[in-house]
Coordinates of C-alpha atoms in Angstrom, one line a residue:
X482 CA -17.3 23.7 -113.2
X483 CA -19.5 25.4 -116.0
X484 CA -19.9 24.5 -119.1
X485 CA -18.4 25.9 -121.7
X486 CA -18.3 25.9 -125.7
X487 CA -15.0 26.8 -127.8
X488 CA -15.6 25.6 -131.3
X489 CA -11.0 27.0 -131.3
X490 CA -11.0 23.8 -129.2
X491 CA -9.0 20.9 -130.4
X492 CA -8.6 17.0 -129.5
X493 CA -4.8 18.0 -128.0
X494 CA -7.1 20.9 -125.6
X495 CA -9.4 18.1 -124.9
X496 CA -7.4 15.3 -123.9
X497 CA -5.5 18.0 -121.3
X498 CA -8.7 19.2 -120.0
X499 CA -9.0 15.4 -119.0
X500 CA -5.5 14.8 -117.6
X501 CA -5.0 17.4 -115.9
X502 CA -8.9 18.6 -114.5
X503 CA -11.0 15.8 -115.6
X504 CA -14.8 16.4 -117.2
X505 CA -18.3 15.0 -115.7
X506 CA -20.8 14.3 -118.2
X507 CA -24.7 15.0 -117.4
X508 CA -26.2 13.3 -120.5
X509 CA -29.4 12.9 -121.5
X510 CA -29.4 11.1 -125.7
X511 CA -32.1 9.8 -127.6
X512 CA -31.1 8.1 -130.5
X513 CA -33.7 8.1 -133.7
X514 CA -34.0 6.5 -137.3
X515 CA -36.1 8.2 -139.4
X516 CA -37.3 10.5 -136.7
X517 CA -38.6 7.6 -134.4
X518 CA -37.5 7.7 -131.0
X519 CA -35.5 3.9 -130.6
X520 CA -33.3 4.0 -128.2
X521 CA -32.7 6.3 -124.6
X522 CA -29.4 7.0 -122.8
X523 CA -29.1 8.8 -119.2
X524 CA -25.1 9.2 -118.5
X525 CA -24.0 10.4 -115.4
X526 CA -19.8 9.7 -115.9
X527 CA -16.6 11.4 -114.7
X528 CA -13.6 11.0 -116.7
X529 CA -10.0 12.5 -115.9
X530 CA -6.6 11.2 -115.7
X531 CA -5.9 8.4 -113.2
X532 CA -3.2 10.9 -110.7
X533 CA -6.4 13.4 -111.2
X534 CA -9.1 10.6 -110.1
X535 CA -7.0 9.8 -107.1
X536 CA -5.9 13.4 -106.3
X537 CA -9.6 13.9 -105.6
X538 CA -10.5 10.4 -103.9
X539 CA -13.1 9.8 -106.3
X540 CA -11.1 6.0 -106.4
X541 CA -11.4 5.1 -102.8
X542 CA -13.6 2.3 -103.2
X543 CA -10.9 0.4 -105.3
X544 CA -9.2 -2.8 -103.7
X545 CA -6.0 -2.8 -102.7
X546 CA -4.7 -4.7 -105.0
X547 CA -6.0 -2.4 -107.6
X548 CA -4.8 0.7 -105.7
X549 CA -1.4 -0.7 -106.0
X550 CA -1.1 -1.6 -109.7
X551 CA -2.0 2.3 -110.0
X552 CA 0.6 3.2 -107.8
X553 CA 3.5 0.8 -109.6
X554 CA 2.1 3.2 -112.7
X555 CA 2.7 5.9 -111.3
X556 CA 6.0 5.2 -110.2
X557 CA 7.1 4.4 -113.4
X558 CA 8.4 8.0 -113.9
X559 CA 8.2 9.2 -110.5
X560 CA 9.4 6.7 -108.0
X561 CA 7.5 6.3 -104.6
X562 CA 8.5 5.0 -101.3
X563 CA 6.4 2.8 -99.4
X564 CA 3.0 3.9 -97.9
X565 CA 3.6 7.0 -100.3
X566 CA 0.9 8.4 -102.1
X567 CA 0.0 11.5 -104.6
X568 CA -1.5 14.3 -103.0
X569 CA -1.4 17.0 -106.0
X570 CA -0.1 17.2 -109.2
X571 CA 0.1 19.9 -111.7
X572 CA 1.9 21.6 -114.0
X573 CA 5.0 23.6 -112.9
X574 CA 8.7 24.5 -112.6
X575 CA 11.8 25.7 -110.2
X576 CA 13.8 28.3 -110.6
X577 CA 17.8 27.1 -110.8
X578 CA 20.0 29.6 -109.1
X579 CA 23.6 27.9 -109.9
X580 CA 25.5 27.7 -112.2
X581 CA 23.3 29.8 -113.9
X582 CA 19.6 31.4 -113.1
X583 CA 17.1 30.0 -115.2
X584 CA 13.1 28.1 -114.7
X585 CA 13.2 24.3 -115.3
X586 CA 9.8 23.0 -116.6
X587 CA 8.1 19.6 -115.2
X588 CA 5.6 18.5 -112.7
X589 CA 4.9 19.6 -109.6
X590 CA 3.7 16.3 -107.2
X591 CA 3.0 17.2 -103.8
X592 CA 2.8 13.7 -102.1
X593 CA 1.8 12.4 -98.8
X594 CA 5.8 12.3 -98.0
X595 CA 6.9 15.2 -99.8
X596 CA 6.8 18.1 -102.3
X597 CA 8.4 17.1 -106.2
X598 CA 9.0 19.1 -109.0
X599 CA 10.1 15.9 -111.5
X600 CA 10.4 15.9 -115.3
X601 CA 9.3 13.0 -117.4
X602 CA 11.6 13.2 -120.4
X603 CA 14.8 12.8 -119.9
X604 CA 13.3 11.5 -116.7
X605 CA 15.6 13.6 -113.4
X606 CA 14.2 15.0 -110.3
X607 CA 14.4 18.7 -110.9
X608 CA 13.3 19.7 -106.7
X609 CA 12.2 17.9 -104.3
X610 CA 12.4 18.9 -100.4
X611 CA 10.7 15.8 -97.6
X612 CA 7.5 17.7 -95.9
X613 CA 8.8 17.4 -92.6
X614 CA 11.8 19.7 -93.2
X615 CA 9.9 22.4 -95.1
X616 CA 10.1 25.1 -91.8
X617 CA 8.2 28.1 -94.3
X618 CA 5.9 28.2 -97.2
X619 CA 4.0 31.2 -98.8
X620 CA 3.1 32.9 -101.8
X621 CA 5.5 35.4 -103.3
X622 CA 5.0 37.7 -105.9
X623 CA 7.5 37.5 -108.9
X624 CA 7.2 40.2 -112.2
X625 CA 7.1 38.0 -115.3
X626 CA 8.6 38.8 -118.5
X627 CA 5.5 40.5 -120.1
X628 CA 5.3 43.1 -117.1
X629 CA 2.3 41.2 -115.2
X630 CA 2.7 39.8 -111.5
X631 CA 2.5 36.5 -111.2
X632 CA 2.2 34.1 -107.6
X633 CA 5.3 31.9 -107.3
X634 CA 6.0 29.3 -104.0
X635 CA 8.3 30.5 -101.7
X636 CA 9.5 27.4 -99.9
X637 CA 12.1 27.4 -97.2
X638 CA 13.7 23.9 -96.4
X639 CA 16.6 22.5 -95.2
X640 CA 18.8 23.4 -98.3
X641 CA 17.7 26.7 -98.3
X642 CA 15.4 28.8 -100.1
X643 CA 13.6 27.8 -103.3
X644 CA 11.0 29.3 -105.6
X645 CA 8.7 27.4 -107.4
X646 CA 5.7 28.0 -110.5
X647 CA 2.6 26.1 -110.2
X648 CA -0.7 26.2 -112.6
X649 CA -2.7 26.3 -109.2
X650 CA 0.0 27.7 -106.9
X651 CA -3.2 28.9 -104.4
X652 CA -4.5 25.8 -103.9
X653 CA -0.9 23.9 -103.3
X654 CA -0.8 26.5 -100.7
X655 CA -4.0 25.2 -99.3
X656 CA -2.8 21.5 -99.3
X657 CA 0.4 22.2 -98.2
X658 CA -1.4 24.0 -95.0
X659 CA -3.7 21.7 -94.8
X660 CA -0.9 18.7 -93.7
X661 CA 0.2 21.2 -91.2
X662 CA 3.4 22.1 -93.5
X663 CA 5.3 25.2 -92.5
X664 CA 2.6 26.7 -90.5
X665 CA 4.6 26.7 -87.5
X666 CA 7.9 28.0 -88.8
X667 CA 8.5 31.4 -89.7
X668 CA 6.7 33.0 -92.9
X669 CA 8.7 33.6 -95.9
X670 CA 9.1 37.6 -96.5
X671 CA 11.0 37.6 -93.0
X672 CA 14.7 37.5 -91.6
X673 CA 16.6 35.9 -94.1
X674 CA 14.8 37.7 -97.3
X675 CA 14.2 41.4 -96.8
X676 CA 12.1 42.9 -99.9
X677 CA 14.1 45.3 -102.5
X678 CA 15.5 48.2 -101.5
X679 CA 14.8 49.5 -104.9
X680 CA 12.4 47.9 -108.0
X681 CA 11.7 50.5 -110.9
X682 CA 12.2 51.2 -114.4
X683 CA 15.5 52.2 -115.5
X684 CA 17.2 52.0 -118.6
X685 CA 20.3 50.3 -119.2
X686 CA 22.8 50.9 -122.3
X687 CA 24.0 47.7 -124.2
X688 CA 27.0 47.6 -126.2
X689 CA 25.9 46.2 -129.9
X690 CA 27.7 45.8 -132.7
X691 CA 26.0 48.2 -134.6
X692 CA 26.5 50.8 -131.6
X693 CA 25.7 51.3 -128.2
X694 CA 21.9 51.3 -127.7
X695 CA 20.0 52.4 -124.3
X696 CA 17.3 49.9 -123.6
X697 CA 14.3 50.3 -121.2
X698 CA 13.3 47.7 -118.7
X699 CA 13.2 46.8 -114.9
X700 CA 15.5 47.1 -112.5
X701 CA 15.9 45.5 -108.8
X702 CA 18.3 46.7 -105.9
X703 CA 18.4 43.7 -103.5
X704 CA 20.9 43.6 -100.1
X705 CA 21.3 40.1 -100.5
X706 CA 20.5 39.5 -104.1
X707 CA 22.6 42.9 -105.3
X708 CA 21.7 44.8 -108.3
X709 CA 19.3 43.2 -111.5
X710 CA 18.3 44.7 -114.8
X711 CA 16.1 43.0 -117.4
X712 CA 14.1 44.2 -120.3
X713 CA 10.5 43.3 -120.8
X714 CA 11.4 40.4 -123.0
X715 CA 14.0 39.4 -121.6
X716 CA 14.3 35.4 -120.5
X717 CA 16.7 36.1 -117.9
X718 CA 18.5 39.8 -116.5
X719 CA 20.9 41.0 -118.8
X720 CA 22.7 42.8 -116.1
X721 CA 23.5 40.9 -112.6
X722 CA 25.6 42.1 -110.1
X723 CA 25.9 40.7 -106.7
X724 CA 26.3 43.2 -103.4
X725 CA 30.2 42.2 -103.6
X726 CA 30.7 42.6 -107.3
X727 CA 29.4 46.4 -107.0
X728 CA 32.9 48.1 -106.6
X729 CA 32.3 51.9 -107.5
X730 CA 29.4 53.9 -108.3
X731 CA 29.8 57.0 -110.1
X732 CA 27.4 60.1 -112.0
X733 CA 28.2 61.6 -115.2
X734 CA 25.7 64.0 -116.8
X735 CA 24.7 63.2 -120.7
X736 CA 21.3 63.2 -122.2
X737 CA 19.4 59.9 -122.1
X738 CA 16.3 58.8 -122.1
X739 CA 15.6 59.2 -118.1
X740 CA 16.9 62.5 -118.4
X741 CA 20.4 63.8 -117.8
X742 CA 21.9 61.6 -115.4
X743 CA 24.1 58.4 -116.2
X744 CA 24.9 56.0 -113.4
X745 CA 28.5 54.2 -113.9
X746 CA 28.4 51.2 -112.1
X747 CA 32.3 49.4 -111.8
X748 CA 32.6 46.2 -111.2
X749 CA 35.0 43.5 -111.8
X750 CA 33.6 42.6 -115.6
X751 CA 33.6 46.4 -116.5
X752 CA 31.2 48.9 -116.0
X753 CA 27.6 49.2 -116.4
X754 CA 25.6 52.2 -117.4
X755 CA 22.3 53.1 -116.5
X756 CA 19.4 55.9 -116.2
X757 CA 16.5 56.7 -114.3
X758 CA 14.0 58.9 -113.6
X759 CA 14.9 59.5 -110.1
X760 CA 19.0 58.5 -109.9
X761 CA 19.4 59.8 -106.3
X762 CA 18.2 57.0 -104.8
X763 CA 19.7 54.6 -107.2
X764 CA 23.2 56.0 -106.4
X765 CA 22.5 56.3 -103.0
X766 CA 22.2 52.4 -102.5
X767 CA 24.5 51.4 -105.1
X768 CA 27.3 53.3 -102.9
X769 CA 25.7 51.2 -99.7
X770 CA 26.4 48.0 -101.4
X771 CA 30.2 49.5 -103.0
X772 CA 30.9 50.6 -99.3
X773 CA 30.0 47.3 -98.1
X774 CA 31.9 45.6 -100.7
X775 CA 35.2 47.3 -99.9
X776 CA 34.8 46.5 -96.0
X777 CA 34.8 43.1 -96.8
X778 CA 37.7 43.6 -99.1
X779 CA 39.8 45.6 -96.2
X780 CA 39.0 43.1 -93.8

């Protein structure tokens, strides 16, 4: 840790810094009146949460009975079981598929039995998946909403897949190898979760009330996931079709602002309309997944 000076810095920054990472203090104060030296103070200290002292085993030396009292605390918002203690804990969030897609913020706790994601207020267990089960775990790769790449957790358990955001998500990685978790299992990125068969830009043209407007943003192409569109600030995709929901696929030619191509996506809610640079590939897919979609509708 190096030191640092923000004179920005307020007492809400400071008292995070201190929950979350904890500060050590190398102090060296002489105290004078009237410019006479009275009184000398050397201060070596370390001061951080109590989850961040014992995440770091800086409170090993504590009696049991002490380590307990701590642990009753700490239950008091997330419950423990027995013998169960906190590995990790940081800031962080999972991403709910059903019944809608959308991140859910709380705490992430990675304890000696399993890995959390728990919100405080109203107090509910957003994730949580026991250690033993977790067969995969890696670092995927997720665009944000301001363009940037960010490193989400890829977990595979027994429910299935889930995706999690972490402030440190490298080193829960690290902890999560280091108590053996998932390294024997499969990696993520494997059977089960091919990449995109397409990720570009693409515009997309949304109905408003004032008239129909063609927007710019990203677009996806997934086998499994089917076909996504959102704009750059965008909280969630504004278009979101599954592989079965992708019924026909068609070109008409109009000028846009891709060029002079418009691809008509039908689908049970109505058609989409979009553009890119390069549609042939776009269309080329889409009628994959339409094809599909209709075998599984004949059979």
């Amino acid at each position: 840790m190096q030191p640092t000076r923000d004179p920005r810095a307020t007492l809400p920054d400071l008292l995070e810094v201190l929950l979350n990472k904890g500060v050590y203090l190398d102090l060296d104060l002489i105290i004078t009146i009237a410019d006479i030296p009275l009184i000398g103070i050397n201060l070596r200290a370390t001061i951080a949460g109590i989850e961040t002292m014992l995440e770091y085993g800086m409170m090993r030396s504590w009696d049991e009975q002490t380590r307990a009292w701590v642990r009753r605390s700490v239950s008091r918002h997330l419950p423990l079981a027995d013998g169960e203690e906190i590995v990790a804990r940081m800031a962080g969030g999972h991403r709910q598929e059903v019944p809608y897609e959308t991140w859910r913020p709380g705490t992430v706790y990675l304890t000696t039995h399993r890995l959390v994601v728990h919100r405080r207020e109203p107090a509910e267990t957003l994730w949580q998946a026991p250690l033993a089960g977790i067969t995969a775990v890696d670092l995927h790769a997720e665009r944000a909403i301001g363009g940037e790449d960010r490193a989400r957790l890829l977990v595979i358990a027994p429910d299935g897949e889930a995706l999690l955001s972490a402030a440190e998500p490298q080193r829960l990685l690290e902890l999560l190898r280091q108590l053996g978790v998932g390294a024997a299992g499969p990696r993520p990125g494997l059977p089960g979760r091919p990449a995109p068969a397409l990720e570009g830009q693409m515009w997309f043209l949304e109905r408003r009330a004032g008239g129909p407007l063609w927007r710019g943003g990203t677009a996806t192409l997934d086998p499994v996931a089917g076909l996504t569109w959102k704009g750059a600030l965008d909280a969630r995709p504004a278009v979101r079709l599954r592989p079965g929901a992708v019924t026909s696929v068609a070109v008409e030619r109009a000028r846009v602002p891709a060029g002079e191509a418009v691809i008509v996506v039908g689908s049970p809610a109505g058609e989409v309309r979009l553009a890119a640079g390069d549609p042939e590939p776009w269309v080329r897919e889409l009628r994959r997944l339409a094809a599909a979609s209709e075998r599984e509708g004949t059979a």
